[in-house]
Amino acid sequence: MAEIFKTSTTYSSIMILLAFFLSLNWKFVISYQKDSKCPPKVGGCSSLECAFELFDASFFNNTKMLEIAEGARELNIPIMRANRELVAYEDGGLHYPSVLVFNPEWDTNNNDTKNLPKPIFAKRFKYPSSPTIQRPPDDEDIAFMTQATEADNLLAKGVYLGPLHGIPYGLKDIISVPQYKTTWGSTTFKNQILNIEAWVYKKLRSAGAVLVAKLVTGSLAYDDIWFGGRTRNPWNIEEFTTGSSAGPAASTSAGMVPFSIGSETAGSISYPAARCGVTALRPTFGTVGRTGVMSISESLDKLGPFCRSASDCAIILDTIRGKDPNDMSSKDIPFEDPFLVDITKLRVGYLDDADMEVVRVLAMKGVEMVPFELNYTVDSVQGILNFTMDVDMLAHFDQWQRSGYDDEYEAQDQWPTELGRARLIPAVDYVQAQRARGKLIREVEQSFRNVDAFIGNASDWEKVCVGNLVGLPLIVVPTGFKPISNFTSTYDVRRTAITTGVYAPPRKDHIVLALAMAYQSVTNHHKQRPPIDDLGTQST
């Protein structure tokens, strides 16, 4: 057995190559002259040498190619099929999570958390007290309130579960709740009911929050197209939300729910939040448990809240954070209380694309603001993210692709295209991408040596890739609204949201929350409401 695995390891980098070989006329390939050039196509399929070229492995001569192919056929394929039968017979990544756990922490020599007393991990934030709340005269005002005016029957019994007691909310429809459909936004799974109680749902329920809706996700958590259509932006219904957390962003923006839970692998919180003009938090990787959540990439997926304000985000984060016993990536992270952070002791950088109003406001409130550059030499951050995300996603939807369901996918230029390419990524190059990711983490860490956080565009694709690969927490903050430049009507109540992002090192979510709360304490952009009852097409 040891010899089998030794030989298999030799061929591990081209395991997936055998998908080509199975469709070839094997006897023809084996009997072909060893020293000849690339054989002609067989049965419409690429030749052996051309197949090796797809893996950038054409340095082998024909003799070695044939030997590798024969050995891999005998050894690799049985192992691949056995593993697939064990763990890949169900789609979605809800069963048998990978034991390879991503760690975004920078100070790997710091063992302070091991010596901390246990109570610090359970210490909750101290929320500011709210003034007496009365029912507003306008029903629309109720939809945009931050606290409930009535609680459920528990309050009558003297039971109070906290600031979320009786508060309605929505979950992105990749988060499972028993007895309700969890469609993943996909035609393939549109009638799926999972008897799994997601960890984040249990945390919110125990805090008294009331789930009122499963909210639209882009199909298999990719962009804003799903089997029912495409999600629009409440601030401008002529455009779409972008990002797979489309439902949470749009619903929170339109006042349909006071908060919602979305997810991000590569921009699915930051993009729709920026488009819909809401405040949203992408926490440090591992902050929120993911049991019961459809998986794209176990080293990239994160859950986070869409809210009206940064203070609401802090309350929601405090409720849903903590160690999920069934998610090996989750942690009890001892955040400082964002409501108690002294921002005058912070040094914050700002990039060239930062919203300068935010810079001025924070400076006015005593924050030391300095010009900043995010420096790193890795020039393939998008490639690293794609290799990581696509290979991981394919592992979770291997059966889906093999069964041909990708043909009925809602947007053929999205997952079907990317997962097709993922079949041709050798194992060795997936590992090399992770090594390059490690280099990126070390370089970004160096950039943060002189600042506690930085301000910059929240939806710039390069920063989306870097932030997710490195594990940076980000809060998206509305900073204004502007007229729609290409709107044809002379009557324009619709707007384009302007936002910026506050970024911090991993495990420093309290800093981004504190800075965003400081900015919102003297501005009201986050309180603006889209004209939900006015299509904005009336002429004057």
Coordinates of C-alpha atoms in Angstrom, one line a residue:
M1 CA 0.0 0.0 0.0
A2 CA 2.8 2.4 0.8
E3 CA 4.3 1.9 -2.7
I4 CA 0.9 2.7 -4.2
F5 CA 0.7 6.0 -2.4
K6 CA 4.3 6.8 -3.1
T7 CA 3.7 6.3 -6.8
S8 CA 0.4 8.2 -6.6
T9 CA 2.2 11.1 -5.0
T10 CA 4.6 11.2 -8.0
Y11 CA 1.6 11.7 -10.3
S12 CA -0.6 13.9 -8.0
S13 CA 0.0 17.1 -9.9
I14 CA -1.6 15.7 -13.1
M15 CA -4.3 13.5 -11.5
I16 CA -7.1 15.3 -13.2
L17 CA -5.5 14.7 -16.6
L18 CA -7.0 11.3 -16.7
A19 CA -10.4 12.7 -17.5
F20 CA -9.0 13.2 -21.0
F21 CA -7.4 9.8 -21.2
L22 CA -10.6 7.9 -20.4
S23 CA -12.2 9.2 -23.5
L24 CA -9.3 8.3 -25.7
N25 CA -8.8 5.0 -27.6
W26 CA -6.4 3.7 -25.0
K27 CA -4.9 0.9 -27.1
F28 CA -4.1 3.3 -29.9
V29 CA -2.3 5.7 -27.5
I30 CA -0.2 2.9 -25.8
S31 CA 0.8 1.4 -29.1
Y32 CA 1.7 4.7 -30.8
Q33 CA 5.4 5.0 -31.7
K34 CA 7.2 6.3 -28.6
D35 CA 9.5 8.8 -30.3
S36 CA 7.0 10.2 -32.8
K37 CA 5.5 13.7 -32.7
C38 CA 2.1 14.6 -31.3
P39 CA -0.3 11.9 -32.4
P40 CA -3.3 12.9 -34.4
K41 CA -6.7 13.4 -32.8
V42 CA -8.5 10.2 -31.8
G43 CA -12.2 10.1 -31.9
G44 CA -12.4 13.8 -31.9
C45 CA -10.4 14.2 -28.7
S46 CA -7.0 16.0 -28.3
S47 CA -3.9 13.9 -28.5
L48 CA -1.9 12.9 -25.4
E49 CA 0.8 15.5 -25.9
C50 CA -1.8 18.3 -26.5
A51 CA -3.5 17.2 -23.3
F52 CA -0.3 17.6 -21.4
E53 CA 0.1 21.1 -22.8
L54 CA -3.1 22.1 -21.1
F55 CA -1.4 21.4 -17.8
D56 CA 1.8 23.2 -18.8
A57 CA 3.5 19.8 -18.7
S58 CA 4.7 19.5 -22.2
F59 CA 8.3 19.2 -21.0
F60 CA 7.8 15.4 -20.8
N61 CA 8.8 13.4 -23.8
N62 CA 6.3 11.1 -25.4
T63 CA 7.7 8.0 -23.6
K64 CA 7.3 9.6 -20.2
M65 CA 3.8 10.9 -21.1
L66 CA 2.7 7.4 -21.9
E67 CA 4.3 6.0 -18.7
I68 CA 2.6 8.7 -16.6
A69 CA -0.7 8.1 -18.3
E70 CA -0.6 4.4 -17.8
G71 CA 0.5 4.6 -14.2
A72 CA -2.1 7.3 -13.4
R73 CA -4.8 5.2 -15.0
E74 CA -3.9 2.3 -12.8
L75 CA -3.4 4.1 -9.6
N76 CA -4.8 7.7 -9.5
I77 CA -8.2 7.0 -11.0
P78 CA -9.2 4.3 -8.5
I79 CA -8.2 6.7 -5.7
M80 CA -10.0 9.6 -7.2
R81 CA -13.2 7.6 -7.7
A82 CA -13.1 6.1 -4.2
N83 CA -12.7 9.6 -2.6
R84 CA -15.4 11.0 -4.8
E85 CA -17.8 8.2 -3.8
L86 CA -17.0 8.9 -0.1
V87 CA -17.4 12.6 0.1
A88 CA -18.6 14.1 -3.2
Y89 CA -21.9 12.4 -3.7
E90 CA -23.9 15.4 -2.4
D91 CA -23.5 18.9 -3.7
G92 CA -23.0 22.1 -1.7
G93 CA -20.1 21.3 0.6
L94 CA -22.4 20.8 3.6
H95 CA -20.9 17.5 4.5
Y96 CA -17.3 16.4 5.2
P97 CA -15.5 19.8 5.3
S98 CA -11.9 20.0 4.5
V99 CA -9.4 19.6 7.3
L100 CA -7.1 22.2 5.7
V101 CA -8.0 25.3 7.7
F102 CA -7.0 28.8 6.6
N103 CA -5.5 31.0 9.3
P104 CA -5.5 34.7 8.5
E105 CA -3.7 35.7 11.7
W106 CA -0.4 37.6 11.2
D107 CA 1.5 37.2 14.4
T108 CA 2.0 33.4 14.3
N109 CA 4.4 33.6 17.3
N110 CA 1.8 35.3 19.5
N111 CA 0.2 32.7 21.8
D112 CA -1.5 35.3 24.1
T113 CA -5.0 34.0 23.3
K114 CA -4.1 30.6 24.7
N115 CA -3.3 32.2 28.1
L116 CA -6.4 34.4 28.2
P117 CA -9.0 33.5 30.8
K118 CA -12.0 31.9 29.3
P119 CA -14.6 34.6 30.2
I120 CA -12.9 37.1 27.9
F121 CA -14.1 35.2 24.8
A122 CA -17.7 35.4 25.9
K123 CA -17.6 39.0 27.0
R124 CA -20.2 40.9 25.0
F125 CA -20.2 44.5 23.8
K126 CA -21.7 47.3 25.9
Y127 CA -24.4 48.8 23.6
P128 CA -25.3 52.5 24.2
S129 CA -28.7 52.9 25.8
S130 CA -31.5 54.0 23.5
P131 CA -34.0 56.8 24.4
T132 CA -37.6 55.9 25.0
I133 CA -39.1 54.8 21.6
Q134 CA -42.6 55.6 20.6
R135 CA -44.6 54.5 17.6
P136 CA -44.0 56.9 14.7
P137 CA -47.0 58.4 12.9
D138 CA -45.9 57.2 9.5
D139 CA -45.9 53.4 8.8
E140 CA -42.9 53.7 6.5
D141 CA -40.9 55.1 9.5
I142 CA -41.5 51.9 11.3
A143 CA -39.7 50.0 8.5
F144 CA -36.6 52.1 9.0
M145 CA -36.5 51.9 12.8
T146 CA -33.4 50.4 14.5
Q147 CA -35.2 48.9 17.6
A148 CA -38.5 47.1 18.1
T149 CA -41.4 48.9 19.8
E150 CA -43.1 45.7 20.8
A151 CA -41.7 42.4 21.8
D152 CA -43.4 39.0 21.7
N153 CA -45.1 37.0 24.4
L154 CA -41.8 36.5 26.3
L155 CA -41.6 40.1 27.3
A156 CA -45.0 39.8 28.9
K157 CA -43.6 36.9 30.9
G158 CA -40.6 39.1 31.9
V159 CA -38.1 37.4 29.6
Y160 CA -35.9 39.7 27.6
L161 CA -33.4 38.2 25.2
G162 CA -31.5 41.4 24.3
P163 CA -31.5 44.2 21.7
L164 CA -32.6 41.8 18.9
H165 CA -35.6 40.6 20.9
G166 CA -38.5 40.6 18.4
I167 CA -36.5 42.2 15.6
P168 CA -37.3 40.8 12.1
Y169 CA -34.6 39.9 9.7
G170 CA -33.8 37.9 6.5
L171 CA -31.2 35.3 5.6
K172 CA -29.4 34.9 2.3
D173 CA -30.9 31.8 0.6
I174 CA -27.7 29.7 0.9
I175 CA -28.3 29.5 4.7
S176 CA -30.4 26.5 5.6
V177 CA -33.4 26.5 7.9
P178 CA -35.4 23.3 8.4
Q179 CA -38.8 23.1 6.7
Y180 CA -38.1 26.0 4.4
K181 CA -36.7 25.9 0.9
T182 CA -33.0 26.6 0.6
T183 CA -32.7 27.0 -3.1
W184 CA -29.1 28.4 -3.5
G185 CA -30.7 30.5 -6.2
S186 CA -30.3 27.7 -8.7
T187 CA -32.8 25.9 -11.0
T188 CA -31.2 22.6 -10.0
F189 CA -32.0 23.1 -6.3
K190 CA -35.1 25.4 -6.4
N191 CA -37.2 22.8 -4.5
Q192 CA -34.5 21.8 -2.1
I193 CA -35.4 21.5 1.6
L194 CA -32.4 20.8 3.9
N195 CA -33.1 19.4 7.4
I196 CA -30.1 21.4 8.7
E197 CA -30.3 24.3 11.2
A198 CA -27.6 26.7 10.3
W199 CA -25.4 27.9 13.2
V200 CA -26.0 31.6 12.4
Y201 CA -29.7 31.0 12.4
K202 CA -29.6 29.3 15.8
K203 CA -27.5 32.2 17.2
L204 CA -30.0 34.8 16.0
R205 CA -33.0 32.8 17.2
S206 CA -31.5 32.5 20.7
A207 CA -31.1 36.3 20.8
G208 CA -34.8 36.7 20.0
A209 CA -34.5 37.8 16.4
V210 CA -37.4 36.7 14.2
L211 CA -36.7 35.3 10.7
V212 CA -39.2 36.6 8.3
A213 CA -37.7 35.9 4.9
K214 CA -35.2 33.8 3.0
L215 CA -33.6 36.4 0.6
V216 CA -32.6 36.0 -3.0
T217 CA -29.0 34.9 -3.8
G218 CA -27.4 34.8 -7.2
S219 CA -27.4 31.2 -8.5
L220 CA -24.9 29.1 -6.5
A221 CA -23.8 32.4 -4.8
Y222 CA -22.5 34.0 -8.0
D223 CA -23.5 37.5 -8.9
D224 CA -27.2 38.6 -8.9
I225 CA -28.8 36.3 -11.5
W226 CA -31.0 33.6 -10.1
F227 CA -33.6 31.2 -11.4
G228 CA -36.4 33.8 -10.9
G229 CA -34.6 36.7 -12.7
R230 CA -32.2 39.3 -11.5
T231 CA -32.3 41.5 -8.3
R232 CA -32.6 45.3 -8.8
N233 CA -31.2 48.1 -6.8
P234 CA -33.8 50.1 -4.8
W235 CA -32.0 53.3 -5.4
N236 CA -32.2 52.8 -9.2
I237 CA -34.4 50.1 -10.4
E238 CA -32.9 50.4 -13.9
E239 CA -29.7 48.8 -12.6
F240 CA -29.0 45.5 -10.7
T241 CA -27.4 45.0 -7.3
T242 CA -24.3 43.0 -8.4
G243 CA -23.0 40.4 -6.0
S244 CA -24.7 37.2 -4.8
S245 CA -25.9 38.8 -1.5
A246 CA -28.3 40.7 -3.7
G247 CA -31.4 39.9 -1.7
P248 CA -29.9 41.0 1.7
A249 CA -28.6 44.2 0.3
A250 CA -31.7 45.2 -1.7
S251 CA -34.1 44.2 1.1
T252 CA -32.2 46.1 3.8
S253 CA -31.9 49.1 1.6
A254 CA -35.6 49.2 0.8
G255 CA -36.7 48.8 4.4
M256 CA -38.1 45.3 3.9
V257 CA -36.0 44.1 6.9
P258 CA -34.0 46.1 9.4
F259 CA -31.0 43.8 8.9
S260 CA -30.0 40.7 7.0
I261 CA -27.2 38.2 6.8
G262 CA -25.3 37.7 3.6
S263 CA -22.0 36.1 2.7
E264 CA -18.8 36.9 0.8
T265 CA -16.3 34.8 -1.0
A266 CA -15.1 37.4 -3.5
G267 CA -17.1 40.6 -3.2
S268 CA -20.6 39.4 -2.5
I269 CA -21.0 41.7 0.5
S270 CA -19.0 44.6 -0.6
Y271 CA -20.4 45.0 -4.1
P272 CA -24.2 44.9 -3.4
A273 CA -23.8 47.0 -0.2
A274 CA -22.0 49.6 -2.2
R275 CA -24.5 49.5 -5.0
C276 CA -27.6 49.6 -2.7
G277 CA -26.2 52.2 -0.3
V278 CA -26.3 50.3 2.9
T279 CA -23.8 49.7 5.7
A280 CA -22.4 46.2 5.7
L281 CA -19.6 44.3 7.5
R282 CA -17.3 41.6 6.1
P283 CA -15.8 40.2 9.3
T284 CA -12.4 38.7 9.8
F285 CA -12.4 35.2 8.3
G286 CA -13.5 32.7 11.0
T287 CA -15.5 35.1 13.1
V288 CA -18.9 33.6 12.2
G289 CA -19.6 29.9 12.0
R290 CA -20.7 28.4 8.6
T291 CA -22.5 25.2 9.6
G292 CA -25.5 24.8 7.3
V293 CA -24.3 27.3 4.7
M294 CA -23.6 26.3 1.1
S295 CA -19.8 26.4 0.6
I296 CA -17.9 27.9 -2.3
S297 CA -14.4 28.0 -0.7
E298 CA -13.7 26.9 2.8
S299 CA -10.8 29.3 3.1
L300 CA -12.7 32.3 1.7
D301 CA -16.3 32.1 2.7
K302 CA -17.5 34.6 5.4
L303 CA -20.9 35.6 6.8
G304 CA -21.7 39.2 7.7
P305 CA -24.6 41.6 8.4
F306 CA -26.2 44.2 6.1
C307 CA -27.6 47.0 8.3
R308 CA -28.7 50.6 8.4
S309 CA -25.7 51.7 10.5
A310 CA -22.4 50.6 11.8
S311 CA -23.7 50.4 15.3
D312 CA -26.3 47.9 14.2
C313 CA -23.6 45.9 12.5
A314 CA -21.7 45.8 15.8
I315 CA -24.8 44.5 17.6
I316 CA -25.4 41.8 15.0
L317 CA -21.7 40.8 14.9
D318 CA -21.7 40.5 18.7
T319 CA -24.7 38.2 18.4
I320 CA -23.5 35.8 15.7
R321 CA -19.7 35.7 16.5
G322 CA -18.1 32.8 18.3
K323 CA -16.8 29.2 17.9
D324 CA -19.1 27.0 15.8
P325 CA -18.2 23.4 17.0
N326 CA -18.9 22.0 13.5
D327 CA -16.8 24.7 11.6
M328 CA -13.1 24.1 12.2
S329 CA -12.3 27.6 10.7
S330 CA -14.4 29.4 13.3
K331 CA -12.9 30.9 16.4
D332 CA -13.7 32.7 19.6
I333 CA -12.0 36.0 18.7
P334 CA -11.6 38.3 21.7
F335 CA -12.5 41.6 19.9
E336 CA -12.3 44.8 21.9
D337 CA -15.7 46.6 22.4
P338 CA -16.1 48.9 19.4
F339 CA -18.3 51.2 21.5
L340 CA -15.4 51.8 23.9
V341 CA -12.6 52.3 21.3
D342 CA -10.8 55.6 21.7
I343 CA -10.4 56.6 18.1
T344 CA -8.1 59.5 19.0
K345 CA -5.4 56.9 19.6
L346 CA -5.7 55.5 16.1
R347 CA -3.5 56.2 13.1
V348 CA -5.5 55.6 9.9
G349 CA -4.2 55.7 6.4
Y350 CA -6.2 56.8 3.3
L351 CA -5.7 55.7 -0.3
D352 CA -6.0 57.8 -3.4
D353 CA -9.5 56.5 -4.0
A354 CA -10.7 57.1 -0.4
D355 CA -13.7 59.4 0.1
M356 CA -12.1 62.6 1.4
E357 CA -15.2 63.5 3.4
V358 CA -14.6 60.5 5.6
V359 CA -11.0 61.5 5.9
R360 CA -11.9 65.1 7.0
V361 CA -14.6 63.9 9.4
L362 CA -12.4 61.4 11.2
A363 CA -9.6 64.0 11.4
M364 CA -12.0 66.4 12.9
K365 CA -12.9 63.8 15.5
G366 CA -9.3 63.4 16.5
V367 CA -8.1 60.5 14.4
E368 CA -4.6 60.8 13.0
M369 CA -5.1 60.6 9.2
V370 CA -2.1 59.9 6.9
P371 CA -1.6 59.2 3.2
F372 CA -1.2 55.4 2.7
E373 CA -0.2 52.9 0.0
L374 CA -1.0 49.2 0.1
N375 CA 2.2 47.7 -1.1
Y376 CA 2.8 44.1 -2.3
T377 CA 4.8 42.5 -5.1
V378 CA 2.4 39.7 -5.9
D379 CA 0.9 40.6 -9.2
S380 CA -1.5 37.7 -9.7
V381 CA -4.0 38.3 -6.8
Q382 CA -7.0 37.7 -9.1
G383 CA -5.4 34.5 -10.4
I384 CA -4.7 33.3 -6.9
L385 CA -8.3 34.0 -5.9
N386 CA -9.7 32.3 -9.0
F387 CA -7.5 29.2 -8.5
T388 CA -8.6 28.9 -4.9
M389 CA -12.3 29.7 -5.3
D390 CA -12.9 27.7 -8.4
V391 CA -11.1 24.5 -7.4
D392 CA -12.8 24.6 -4.0
M393 CA -16.2 25.2 -5.6
L394 CA -15.7 22.4 -8.0
A395 CA -14.9 20.0 -5.1
H396 CA -18.3 21.0 -3.6
F397 CA -20.2 20.7 -6.9
D398 CA -18.3 17.9 -8.5
Q399 CA -21.4 15.7 -8.9
W400 CA -23.4 18.7 -10.2
Q401 CA -20.9 19.2 -13.0
R402 CA -20.5 15.5 -13.8
S403 CA -24.3 15.1 -14.0
G404 CA -24.5 17.9 -16.6
Y405 CA -26.6 20.3 -14.5
D406 CA -24.2 23.1 -15.4
D407 CA -26.0 23.1 -18.8
E408 CA -29.1 24.5 -17.1
Y409 CA -27.2 27.1 -15.1
E410 CA -28.7 30.6 -15.2
A411 CA -25.7 32.4 -16.6
Q412 CA -23.4 30.2 -18.8
D413 CA -20.5 32.6 -18.7
Q414 CA -20.3 32.3 -14.9
W415 CA -19.8 29.1 -12.9
P416 CA -20.0 26.7 -16.0
T417 CA -17.1 28.5 -17.6
E418 CA -15.0 28.9 -14.5
L419 CA -15.6 25.4 -13.2
G420 CA -14.8 24.0 -16.6
R421 CA -11.4 25.6 -16.4
A422 CA -11.0 24.4 -12.8
R423 CA -10.9 20.8 -14.1
L424 CA -7.6 21.6 -15.7
I425 CA -5.8 23.1 -12.7
P426 CA -3.2 20.6 -11.5
A427 CA -2.9 19.9 -7.8
V428 CA 0.6 21.2 -7.6
D429 CA -0.4 24.5 -9.1
Y430 CA -3.3 24.8 -6.6
V431 CA -0.8 24.4 -3.8
Q432 CA 1.6 26.9 -5.5
A433 CA -1.3 29.4 -5.5
Q434 CA -1.7 28.9 -1.7
R435 CA 2.0 29.5 -1.3
A436 CA 1.7 32.7 -3.3
R437 CA -1.2 33.6 -1.1
G438 CA 1.0 33.2 2.0
K439 CA 3.5 35.6 0.4
L440 CA 0.8 38.1 -0.2
I441 CA -0.3 37.9 3.5
R442 CA 3.2 38.6 4.7
E443 CA 3.5 41.6 2.4
V444 CA 0.2 43.1 3.3
E445 CA 1.1 42.7 6.9
Q446 CA 4.2 44.9 6.3
S447 CA 2.0 47.6 4.9
F448 CA 0.0 47.8 8.1
R449 CA 3.0 48.3 10.3
N450 CA 2.4 52.0 10.7
V451 CA -1.4 52.2 10.6
D452 CA -4.3 50.7 12.5
A453 CA -6.6 50.8 9.5
F454 CA -7.0 52.4 6.1
I455 CA -9.8 54.1 4.1
G456 CA -10.3 53.1 0.4
N457 CA -12.8 52.1 -2.3
A458 CA -14.9 49.2 -1.1
S459 CA -15.7 47.8 -4.5
D460 CA -12.3 48.1 -6.3
W461 CA -11.7 44.6 -7.7
E462 CA -8.0 44.5 -6.8
K463 CA -8.8 45.3 -3.1
V464 CA -11.7 42.8 -3.1
C465 CA -9.3 40.1 -4.1
V466 CA -6.6 41.1 -1.7
G467 CA -8.9 41.7 1.2
N468 CA -10.5 38.2 0.8
L469 CA -7.3 36.4 0.3
V470 CA -5.6 38.0 3.3
G471 CA -8.7 38.0 5.6
L472 CA -9.1 41.7 6.1
P473 CA -12.3 42.9 7.8
L474 CA -14.1 45.6 5.9
I475 CA -17.1 47.8 6.6
V476 CA -18.9 49.5 3.7
V477 CA -20.1 52.9 4.6
P478 CA -22.5 55.1 2.5
T479 CA -21.0 58.6 2.1
G480 CA -23.5 60.3 -0.2
F481 CA -25.8 60.0 -3.3
K482 CA -25.5 61.6 -6.7
P483 CA -27.9 62.0 -9.6
I484 CA -27.9 59.2 -12.2
S485 CA -25.9 60.6 -15.0
N486 CA -27.6 58.8 -17.9
F487 CA -31.2 59.1 -16.6
T488 CA -33.4 60.3 -19.5
S489 CA -36.2 61.9 -17.5
T490 CA -36.2 65.5 -16.3
Y491 CA -37.7 64.2 -13.1
D492 CA -35.1 62.3 -11.1
V493 CA -35.7 61.0 -7.6
R494 CA -33.4 58.1 -8.2
R495 CA -29.7 58.2 -7.1
T496 CA -26.4 56.4 -7.4
A497 CA -25.0 55.5 -4.0
I498 CA -21.5 56.7 -3.1
T499 CA -19.6 54.6 -0.5
T500 CA -16.2 54.0 0.9
G501 CA -14.6 51.1 2.8
V502 CA -12.8 51.0 6.1
Y503 CA -10.2 48.1 6.3
A504 CA -8.2 46.8 9.2
P505 CA -5.9 43.8 10.0
P506 CA -7.5 40.5 10.9
R507 CA -9.1 40.3 14.3
K508 CA -9.5 44.2 14.4
D509 CA -13.1 44.3 13.4
H510 CA -13.8 46.6 16.4
I511 CA -11.6 49.2 14.8
V512 CA -13.5 49.4 11.5
L513 CA -16.8 49.5 13.4
A514 CA -15.6 52.2 15.7
L515 CA -14.3 54.4 12.8
A516 CA -17.6 53.9 10.9
M517 CA -19.6 54.7 13.9
A518 CA -17.6 57.9 14.5
Y519 CA -18.2 59.0 10.9
Q520 CA -21.9 58.2 11.0
S521 CA -22.3 60.0 14.4
V522 CA -22.0 63.4 12.5
T523 CA -23.4 62.5 9.1
N524 CA -26.8 61.2 7.9
H525 CA -26.0 59.4 4.6
H526 CA -26.8 56.1 6.1
K527 CA -30.2 57.3 7.1
Q528 CA -31.3 58.2 3.6
R529 CA -34.2 56.1 2.1
P530 CA -34.7 55.1 -1.5
P531 CA -37.9 56.3 -3.1
I532 CA -39.6 52.9 -2.9
D533 CA -43.0 54.2 -4.0
D534 CA -41.7 56.4 -6.8
L535 CA -40.3 54.9 -10.0
G536 CA -38.7 58.2 -10.9
T537 CA -40.1 58.3 -14.4
Q538 CA -42.6 61.2 -14.0
S539 CA -42.0 64.2 -16.3
T540 CA -42.3 67.7 -15.0

